[in-house]
Tab-separated table of C-alpha atoms in Angstrom:
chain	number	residue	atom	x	y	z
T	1389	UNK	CA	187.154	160.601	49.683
T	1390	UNK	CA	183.566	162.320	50.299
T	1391	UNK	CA	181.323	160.379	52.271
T	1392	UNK	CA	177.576	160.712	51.686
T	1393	UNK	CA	175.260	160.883	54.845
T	1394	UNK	CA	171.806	161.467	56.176
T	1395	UNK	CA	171.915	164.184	58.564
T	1396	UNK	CA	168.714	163.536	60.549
T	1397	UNK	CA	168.571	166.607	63.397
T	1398	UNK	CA	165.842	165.330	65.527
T	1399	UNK	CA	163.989	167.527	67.439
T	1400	UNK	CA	164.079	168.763	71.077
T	1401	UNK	CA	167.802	169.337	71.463
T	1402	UNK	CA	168.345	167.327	68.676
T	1403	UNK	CA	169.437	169.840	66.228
T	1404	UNK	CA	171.943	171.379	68.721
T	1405	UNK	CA	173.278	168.574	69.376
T	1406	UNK	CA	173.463	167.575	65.968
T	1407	UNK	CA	174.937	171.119	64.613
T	1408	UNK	CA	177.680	170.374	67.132
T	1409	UNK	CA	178.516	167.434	65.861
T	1410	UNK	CA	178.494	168.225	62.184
T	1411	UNK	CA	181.083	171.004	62.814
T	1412	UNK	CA	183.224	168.363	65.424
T	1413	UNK	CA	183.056	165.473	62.592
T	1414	UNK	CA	183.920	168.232	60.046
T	1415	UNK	CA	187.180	169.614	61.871
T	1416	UNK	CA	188.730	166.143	61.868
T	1417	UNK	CA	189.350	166.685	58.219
T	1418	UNK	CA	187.025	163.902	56.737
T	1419	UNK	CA	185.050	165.071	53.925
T	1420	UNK	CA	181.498	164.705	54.324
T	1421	UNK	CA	178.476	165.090	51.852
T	1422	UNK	CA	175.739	165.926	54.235
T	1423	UNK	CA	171.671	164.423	52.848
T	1424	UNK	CA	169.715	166.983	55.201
T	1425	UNK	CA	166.243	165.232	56.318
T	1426	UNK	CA	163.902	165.591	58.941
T	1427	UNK	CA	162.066	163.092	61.682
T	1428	UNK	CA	160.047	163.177	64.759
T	1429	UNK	CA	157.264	165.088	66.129
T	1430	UNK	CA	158.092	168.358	64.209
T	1431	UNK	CA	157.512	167.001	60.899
T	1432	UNK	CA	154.565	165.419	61.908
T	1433	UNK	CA	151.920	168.540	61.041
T	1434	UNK	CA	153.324	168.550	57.265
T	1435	UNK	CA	154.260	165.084	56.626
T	1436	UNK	CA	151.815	163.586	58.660
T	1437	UNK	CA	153.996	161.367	60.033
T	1438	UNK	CA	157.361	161.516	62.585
T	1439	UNK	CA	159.187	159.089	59.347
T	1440	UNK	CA	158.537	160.274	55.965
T	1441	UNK	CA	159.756	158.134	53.012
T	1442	UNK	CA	162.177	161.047	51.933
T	1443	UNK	CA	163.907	160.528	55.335
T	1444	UNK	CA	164.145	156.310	54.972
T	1445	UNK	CA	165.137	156.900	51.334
T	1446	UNK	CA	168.011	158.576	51.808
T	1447	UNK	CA	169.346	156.501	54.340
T	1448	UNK	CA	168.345	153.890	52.180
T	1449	UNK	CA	170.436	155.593	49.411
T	1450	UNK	CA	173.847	156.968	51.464
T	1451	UNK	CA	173.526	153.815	53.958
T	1452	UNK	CA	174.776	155.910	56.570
T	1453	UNK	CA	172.967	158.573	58.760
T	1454	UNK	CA	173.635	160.815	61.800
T	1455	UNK	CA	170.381	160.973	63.957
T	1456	UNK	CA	169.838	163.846	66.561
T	1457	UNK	CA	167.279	162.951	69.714
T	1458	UNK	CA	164.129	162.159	69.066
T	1459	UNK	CA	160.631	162.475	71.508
T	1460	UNK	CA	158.603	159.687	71.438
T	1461	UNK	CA	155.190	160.814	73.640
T	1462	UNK	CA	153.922	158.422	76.103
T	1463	UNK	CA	150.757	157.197	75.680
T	1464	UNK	CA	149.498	158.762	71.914
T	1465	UNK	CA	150.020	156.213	69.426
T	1466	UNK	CA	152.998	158.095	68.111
T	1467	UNK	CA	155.404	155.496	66.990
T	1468	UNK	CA	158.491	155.621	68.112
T	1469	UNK	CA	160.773	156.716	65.125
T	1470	UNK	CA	163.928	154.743	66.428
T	1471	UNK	CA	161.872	151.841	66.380
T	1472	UNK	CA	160.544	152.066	62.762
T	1473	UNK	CA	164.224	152.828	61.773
T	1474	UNK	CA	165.278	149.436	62.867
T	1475	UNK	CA	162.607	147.757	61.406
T	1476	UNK	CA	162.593	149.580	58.137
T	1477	UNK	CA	166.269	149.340	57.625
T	1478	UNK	CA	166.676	146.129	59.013
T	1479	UNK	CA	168.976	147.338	61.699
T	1480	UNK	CA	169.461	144.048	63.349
T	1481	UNK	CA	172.709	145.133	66.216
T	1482	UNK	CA	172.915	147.882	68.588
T	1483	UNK	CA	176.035	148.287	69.662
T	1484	UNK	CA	176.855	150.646	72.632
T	1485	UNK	CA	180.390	151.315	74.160
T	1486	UNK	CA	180.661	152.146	77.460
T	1487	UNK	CA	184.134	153.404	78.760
T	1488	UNK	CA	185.459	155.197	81.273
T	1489	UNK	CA	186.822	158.734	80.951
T	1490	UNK	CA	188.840	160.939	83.271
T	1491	UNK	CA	186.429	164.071	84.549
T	1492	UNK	CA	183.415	162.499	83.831
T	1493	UNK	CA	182.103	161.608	87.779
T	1494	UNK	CA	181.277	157.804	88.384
T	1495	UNK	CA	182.006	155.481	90.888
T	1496	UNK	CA	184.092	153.229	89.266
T	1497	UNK	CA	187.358	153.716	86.674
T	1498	UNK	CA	189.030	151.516	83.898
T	1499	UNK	CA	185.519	150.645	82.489
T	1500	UNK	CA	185.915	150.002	78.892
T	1501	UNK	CA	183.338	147.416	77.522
T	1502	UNK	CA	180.995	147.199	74.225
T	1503	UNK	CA	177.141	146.076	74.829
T	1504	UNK	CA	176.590	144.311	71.196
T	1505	UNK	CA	172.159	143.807	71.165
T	1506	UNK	CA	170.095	142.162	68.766
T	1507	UNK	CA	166.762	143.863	67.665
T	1508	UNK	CA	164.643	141.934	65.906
T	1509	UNK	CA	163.362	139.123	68.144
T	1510	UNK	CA	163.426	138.097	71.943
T	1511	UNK	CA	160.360	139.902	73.923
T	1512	UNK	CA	160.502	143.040	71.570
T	1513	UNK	CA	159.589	141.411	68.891
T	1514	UNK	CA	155.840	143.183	69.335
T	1515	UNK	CA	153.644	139.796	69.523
T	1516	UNK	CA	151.221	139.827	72.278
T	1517	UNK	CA	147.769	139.815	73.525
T	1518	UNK	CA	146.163	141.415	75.788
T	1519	UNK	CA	144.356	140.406	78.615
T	1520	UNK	CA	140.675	139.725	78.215
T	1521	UNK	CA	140.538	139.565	74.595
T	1522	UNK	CA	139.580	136.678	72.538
T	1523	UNK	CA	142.996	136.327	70.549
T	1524	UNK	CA	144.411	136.218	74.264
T	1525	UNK	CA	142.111	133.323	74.798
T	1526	UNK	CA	142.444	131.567	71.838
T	1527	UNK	CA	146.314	131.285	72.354
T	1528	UNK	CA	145.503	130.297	76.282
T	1529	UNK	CA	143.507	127.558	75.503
T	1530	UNK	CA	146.114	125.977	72.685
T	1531	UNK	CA	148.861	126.574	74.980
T	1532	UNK	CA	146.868	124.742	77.811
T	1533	UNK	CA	145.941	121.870	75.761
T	1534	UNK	CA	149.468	121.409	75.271
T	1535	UNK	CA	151.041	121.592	78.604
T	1536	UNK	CA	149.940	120.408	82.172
T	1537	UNK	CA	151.429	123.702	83.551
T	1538	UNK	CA	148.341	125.655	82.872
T	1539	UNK	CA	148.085	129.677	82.118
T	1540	UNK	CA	145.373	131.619	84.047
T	1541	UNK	CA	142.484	132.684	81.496
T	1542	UNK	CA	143.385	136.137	82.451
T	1543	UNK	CA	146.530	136.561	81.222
T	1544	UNK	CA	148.352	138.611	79.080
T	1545	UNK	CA	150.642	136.800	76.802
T	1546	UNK	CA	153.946	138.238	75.169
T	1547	UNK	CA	155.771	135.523	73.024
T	1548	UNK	CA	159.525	135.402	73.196
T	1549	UNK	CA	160.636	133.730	69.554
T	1550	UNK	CA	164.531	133.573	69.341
T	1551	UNK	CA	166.021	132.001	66.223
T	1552	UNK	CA	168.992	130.100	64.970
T	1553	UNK	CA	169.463	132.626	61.990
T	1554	UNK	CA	169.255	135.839	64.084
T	1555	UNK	CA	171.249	134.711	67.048
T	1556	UNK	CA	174.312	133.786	64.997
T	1557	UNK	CA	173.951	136.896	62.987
T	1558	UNK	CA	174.197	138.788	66.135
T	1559	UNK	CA	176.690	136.989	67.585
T	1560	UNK	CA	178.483	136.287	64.786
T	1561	UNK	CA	178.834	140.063	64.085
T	1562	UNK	CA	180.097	140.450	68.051
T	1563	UNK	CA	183.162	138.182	67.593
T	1564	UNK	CA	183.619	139.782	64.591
T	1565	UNK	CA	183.551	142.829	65.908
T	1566	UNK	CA	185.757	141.760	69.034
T	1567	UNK	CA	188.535	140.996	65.817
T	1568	UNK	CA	188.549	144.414	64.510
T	1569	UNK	CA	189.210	146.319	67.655
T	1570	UNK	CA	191.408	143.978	69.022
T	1571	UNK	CA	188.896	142.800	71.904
T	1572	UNK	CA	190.307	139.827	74.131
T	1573	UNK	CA	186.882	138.111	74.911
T	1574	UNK	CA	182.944	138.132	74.189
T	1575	UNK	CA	180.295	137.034	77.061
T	1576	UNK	CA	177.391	135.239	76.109
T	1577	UNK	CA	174.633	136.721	78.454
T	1578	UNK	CA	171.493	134.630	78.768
T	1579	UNK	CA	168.878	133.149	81.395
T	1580	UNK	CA	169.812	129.701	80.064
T	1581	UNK	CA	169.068	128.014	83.087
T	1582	UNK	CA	165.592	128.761	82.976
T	1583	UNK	CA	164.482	129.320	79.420
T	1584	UNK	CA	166.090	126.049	78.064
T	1585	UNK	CA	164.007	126.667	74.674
T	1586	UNK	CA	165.072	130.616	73.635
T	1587	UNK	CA	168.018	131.716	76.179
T	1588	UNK	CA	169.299	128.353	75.659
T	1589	UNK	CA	169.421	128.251	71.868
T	1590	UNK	CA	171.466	131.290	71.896
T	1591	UNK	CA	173.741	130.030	74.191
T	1592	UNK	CA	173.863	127.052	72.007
T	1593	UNK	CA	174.355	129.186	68.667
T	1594	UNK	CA	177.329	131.331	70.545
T	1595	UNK	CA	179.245	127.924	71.043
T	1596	UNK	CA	178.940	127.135	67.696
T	1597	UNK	CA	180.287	130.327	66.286
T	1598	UNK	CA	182.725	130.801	69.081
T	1599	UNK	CA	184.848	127.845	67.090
T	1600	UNK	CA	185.047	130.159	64.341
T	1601	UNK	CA	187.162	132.703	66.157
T	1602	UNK	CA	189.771	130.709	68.129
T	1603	UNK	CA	191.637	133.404	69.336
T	1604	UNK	CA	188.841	135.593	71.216
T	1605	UNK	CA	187.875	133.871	74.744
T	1606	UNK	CA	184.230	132.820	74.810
T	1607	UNK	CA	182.396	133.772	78.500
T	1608	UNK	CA	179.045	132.490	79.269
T	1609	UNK	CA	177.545	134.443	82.092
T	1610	UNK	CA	173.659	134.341	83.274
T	1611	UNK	CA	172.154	137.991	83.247
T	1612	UNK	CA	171.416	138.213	86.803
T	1613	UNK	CA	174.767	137.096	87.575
T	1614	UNK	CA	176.080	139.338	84.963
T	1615	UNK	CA	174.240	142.402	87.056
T	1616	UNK	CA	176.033	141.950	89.842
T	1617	UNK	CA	179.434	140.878	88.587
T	1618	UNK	CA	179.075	144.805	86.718
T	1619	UNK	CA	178.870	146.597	90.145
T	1620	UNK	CA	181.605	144.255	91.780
T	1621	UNK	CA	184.212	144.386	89.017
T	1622	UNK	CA	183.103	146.278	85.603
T	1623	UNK	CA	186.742	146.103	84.483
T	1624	UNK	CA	186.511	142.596	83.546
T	1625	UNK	CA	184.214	142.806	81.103
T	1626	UNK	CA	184.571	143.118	77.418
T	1627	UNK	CA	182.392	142.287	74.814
T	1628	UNK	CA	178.720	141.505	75.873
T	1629	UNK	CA	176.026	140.144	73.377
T	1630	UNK	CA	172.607	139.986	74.832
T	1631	UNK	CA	169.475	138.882	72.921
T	1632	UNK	CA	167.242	141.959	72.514
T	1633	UNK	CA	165.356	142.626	76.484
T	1634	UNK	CA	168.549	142.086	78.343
T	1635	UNK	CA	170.779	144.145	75.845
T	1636	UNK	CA	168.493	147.515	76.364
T	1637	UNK	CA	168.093	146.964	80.209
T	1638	UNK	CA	171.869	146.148	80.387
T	1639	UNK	CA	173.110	148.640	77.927
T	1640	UNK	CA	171.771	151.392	80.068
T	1641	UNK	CA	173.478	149.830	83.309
T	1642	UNK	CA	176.644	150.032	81.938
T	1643	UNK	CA	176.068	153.627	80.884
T	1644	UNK	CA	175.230	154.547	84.093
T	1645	UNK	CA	178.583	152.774	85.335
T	1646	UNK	CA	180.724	155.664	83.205
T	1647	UNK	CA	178.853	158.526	84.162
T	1648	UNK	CA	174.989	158.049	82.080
T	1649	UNK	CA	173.812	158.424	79.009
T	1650	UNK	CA	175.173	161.723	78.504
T	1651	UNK	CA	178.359	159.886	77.547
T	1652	UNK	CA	177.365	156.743	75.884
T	1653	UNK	CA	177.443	156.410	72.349
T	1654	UNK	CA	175.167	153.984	70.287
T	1655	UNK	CA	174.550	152.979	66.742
T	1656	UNK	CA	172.134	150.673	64.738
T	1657	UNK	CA	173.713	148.703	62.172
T	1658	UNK	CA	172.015	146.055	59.555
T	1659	UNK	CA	173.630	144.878	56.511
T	1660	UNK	CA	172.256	147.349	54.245
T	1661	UNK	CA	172.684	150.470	56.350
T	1662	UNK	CA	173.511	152.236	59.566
T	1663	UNK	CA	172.205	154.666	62.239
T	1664	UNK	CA	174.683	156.732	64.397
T	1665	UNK	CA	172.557	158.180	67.454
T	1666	UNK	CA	173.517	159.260	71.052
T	1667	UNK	CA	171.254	157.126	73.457
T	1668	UNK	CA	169.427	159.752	75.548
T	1669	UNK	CA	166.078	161.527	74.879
T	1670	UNK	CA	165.468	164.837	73.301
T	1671	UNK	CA	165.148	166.825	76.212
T	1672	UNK	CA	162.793	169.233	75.112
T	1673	UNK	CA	162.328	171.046	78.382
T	1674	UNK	CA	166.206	172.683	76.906
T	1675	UNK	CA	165.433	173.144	73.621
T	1676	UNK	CA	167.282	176.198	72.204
T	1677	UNK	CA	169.305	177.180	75.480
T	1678	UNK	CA	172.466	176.144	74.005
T	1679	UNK	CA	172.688	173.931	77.125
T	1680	UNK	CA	172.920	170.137	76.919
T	1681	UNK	CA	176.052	167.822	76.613
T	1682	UNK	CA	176.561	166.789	73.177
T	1683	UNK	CA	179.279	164.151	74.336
T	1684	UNK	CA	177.329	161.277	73.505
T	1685	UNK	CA	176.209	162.509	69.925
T	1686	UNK	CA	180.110	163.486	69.095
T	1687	UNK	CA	181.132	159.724	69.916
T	1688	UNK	CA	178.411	158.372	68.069
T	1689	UNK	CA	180.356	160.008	65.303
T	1690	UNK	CA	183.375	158.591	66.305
T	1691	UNK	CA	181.556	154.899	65.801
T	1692	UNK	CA	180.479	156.258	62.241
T	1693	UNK	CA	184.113	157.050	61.280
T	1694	UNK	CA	184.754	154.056	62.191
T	1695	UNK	CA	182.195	152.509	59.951
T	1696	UNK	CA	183.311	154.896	57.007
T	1697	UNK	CA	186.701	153.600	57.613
T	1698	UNK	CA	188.462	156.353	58.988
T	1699	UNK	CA	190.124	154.901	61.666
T	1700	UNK	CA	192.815	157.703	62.678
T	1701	UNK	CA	190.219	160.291	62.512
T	1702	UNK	CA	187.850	158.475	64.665
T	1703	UNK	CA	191.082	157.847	67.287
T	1704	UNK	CA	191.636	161.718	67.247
T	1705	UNK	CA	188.634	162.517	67.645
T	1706	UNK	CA	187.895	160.226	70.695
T	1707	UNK	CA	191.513	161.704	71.834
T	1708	UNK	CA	190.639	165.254	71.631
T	1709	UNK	CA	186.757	164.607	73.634
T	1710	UNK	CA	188.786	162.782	76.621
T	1711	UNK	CA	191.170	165.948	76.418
T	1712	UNK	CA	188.463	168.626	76.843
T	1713	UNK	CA	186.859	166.536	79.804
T	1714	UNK	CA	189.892	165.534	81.664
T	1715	UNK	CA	190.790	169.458	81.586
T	1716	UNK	CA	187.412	170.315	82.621
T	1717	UNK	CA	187.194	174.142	82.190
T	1718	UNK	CA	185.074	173.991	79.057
T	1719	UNK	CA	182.454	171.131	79.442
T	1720	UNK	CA	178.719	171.690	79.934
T	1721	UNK	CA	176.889	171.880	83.131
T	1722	UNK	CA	176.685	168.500	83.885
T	1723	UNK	CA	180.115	167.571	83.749
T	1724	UNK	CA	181.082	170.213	86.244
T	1725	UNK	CA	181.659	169.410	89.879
T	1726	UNK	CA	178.441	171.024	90.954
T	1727	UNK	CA	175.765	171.974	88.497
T	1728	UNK	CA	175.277	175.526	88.741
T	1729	UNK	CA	179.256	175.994	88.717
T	1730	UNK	CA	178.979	179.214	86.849
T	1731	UNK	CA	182.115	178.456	84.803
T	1732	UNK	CA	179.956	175.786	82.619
T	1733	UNK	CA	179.692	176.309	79.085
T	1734	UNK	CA	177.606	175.544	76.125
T	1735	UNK	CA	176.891	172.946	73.697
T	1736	UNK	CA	178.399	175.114	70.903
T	1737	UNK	CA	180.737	176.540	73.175
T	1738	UNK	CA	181.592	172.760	74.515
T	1739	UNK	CA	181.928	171.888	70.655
T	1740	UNK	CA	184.267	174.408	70.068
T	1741	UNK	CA	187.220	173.517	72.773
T	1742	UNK	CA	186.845	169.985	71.047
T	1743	UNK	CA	187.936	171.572	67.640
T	1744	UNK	CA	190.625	173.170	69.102
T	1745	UNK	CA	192.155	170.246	70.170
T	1746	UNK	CA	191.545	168.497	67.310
T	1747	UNK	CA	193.775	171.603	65.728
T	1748	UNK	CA	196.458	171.466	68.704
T	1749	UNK	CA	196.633	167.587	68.014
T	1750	UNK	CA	196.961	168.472	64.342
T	1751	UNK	CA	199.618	170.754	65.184
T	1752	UNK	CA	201.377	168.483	67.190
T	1753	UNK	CA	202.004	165.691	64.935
């Protein structure tokens, strides 16, 4: 079977990263029927925008798509294109696996959990006002008369809706999730205690749907107890599903408990369609010096072979990655011992040893 896919190379490092994961993906023997488009701030002077249609149509049309790095600029109005991905495709979970690999430096070992986030709603949802304005006072003044807690009149408001359809959606799709990978348990992570109205209707949806799935163990865990029960003992953790604020801020502590974003894989997935994606920037400061660690782009592909359903290609291919790192001879810069360890190699170069186990394993069986 062929599968069609967007190839989206980003910009920055993106397409290096992305070349050397097309030719990884390619080796494991899955056939692939590559939809080359373009996004971010290189397409920008042509299309006159960092997402043109062609690009969303595509995806639209394959339902899958490969996404190199893309810069977002601070502070210029550009919008950010992983953003208007999510909202355009209706990419409603992030999920991000964080797990533990031999040669890759952290301080703790035996880490193997999945951050499952929802991203439509909670704080991110985009509906505020700023301070000073009269929309900010209009909403002040309703929310006063309603309350005796009152709001300064110089506030600025954010507005936190949570609902019963998109927190069982997400949640629903992280026990179901826990299922196919044979996970043992899925933590609720909330601020319950305090936000009775939002945290506390998720909390209130995952018991619900927890009944559903019998024989995966339901956790309920408060985020700031979460935080530190991931620096005392990461190892007991499993499935996590966060509403949207506390998935991003958490799903970048766990990546930093494995050994940082180089190494933690993420995809965007709605009902309709899917985003594969590495979680780091763009790193534009390297671009073209055949330099940064592609590790996090490669799994990403392993997730998507999952997706397509190609299950023992996605376990060799995860097999052959831990391989090259535990070795350690061939890896990028830094994934060496010390940084300028002259021995460090590529991103194609990196890429390469990666095939070649995938070939030795090929051999072997």
């Amino acid at each position: 079977m062929t599968h069609s896919v967007t190839l989206i190379p980003g910009d920055g490092t993106g397409p290096e990263l992305t070349e050397a994961t097309r030719r990884v993906l390619e080796a494991t023997g899955v056939r692939f029927a590559w939809d080359l488009h373009h996004a971010g701030v290189d397409v920008m002077r042509e299309a006159g925008t960092p997402l043109p249609e062609e690009t969303l149509a595509s995806v639209r049309r394959t339902g899958v798509a490969l996404k190199g790095p893309i810069t977002t600029p601070i502070g210029t109005g550009f919008r950010s294109v992983n953003v208007a991905l999510r909202h355009e495709l209706g990419l409603y979970a992030c999920i991000r696996p964080c797990k533990s690999y031999a040669g890759v430096r952290s301080r703790y070992d035996n880490v193997d959990l999945v951050v499952v986030r929802e991203n439509t709603e909670d704080l991110y949802a985009g509906i505020e006002y700023a301070s000073g304005t009269p929309e900010a006072a209009r909403v002040i003044e309703l929310l006063n008369g309603l309350q005796p807690r009152q709001i300064a009149p110089s506030s600025g408001i954010s507005v936190k809706p949570i609902s019963p359809e998109a927190s069982e959606r997400i949640i629903r799709h992280a026990f179901e999730y826990a299922r196919r990978h044979g996970r043992r348990r899925v933590s609720c992570i909330t601020k319950a205690n305090i936000m009775k109205f939002t945290d506390g209707l998720f909390l209130s949806v995952f018991r619900e749907v927890a009944r559903d799935f019998p024989e995966i163990e339901p956790w309920e865990t408060l985020v700031d107890a979460l935080c530190m029960g991931l620096v005392q003992r990461p190892e007991e953790f499993d499935v996590l599903v966060l509403p949207n604020l506390y998935g991003d801020i958490i799903s970048d502590l766990t990546a930093g408990l494995v050994g940082g974003l180089g190494v933690a894989p993420g995809a965007n997935i709605g009902t309709h369609a899917a985003v594969f994606e590495a979680t780091h920037g763009s790193a534009p400061k390297y671009k073209g010096q055949n330099k940064v660690n592609p590790t996090a782009m490669i799994l990403s592909g392993k997730l998507m072979l999952e997706h397509l359903g190609e299950d023992d290609a996605a376990r060799r291919l995860e097999a052959a990655v831990a391989a090259v790192i535990a070795e350690g001879d061939r890896v990028t810069y830094d994934m060496k011992p010390s940084r300028d360890d002259p021995s460090a190699v590529g991103t194609a170069e990196y890429a390469d040893a990666i095939i070649e186990a995938l070939a030795g394993e090929g051999a072997s069986r």
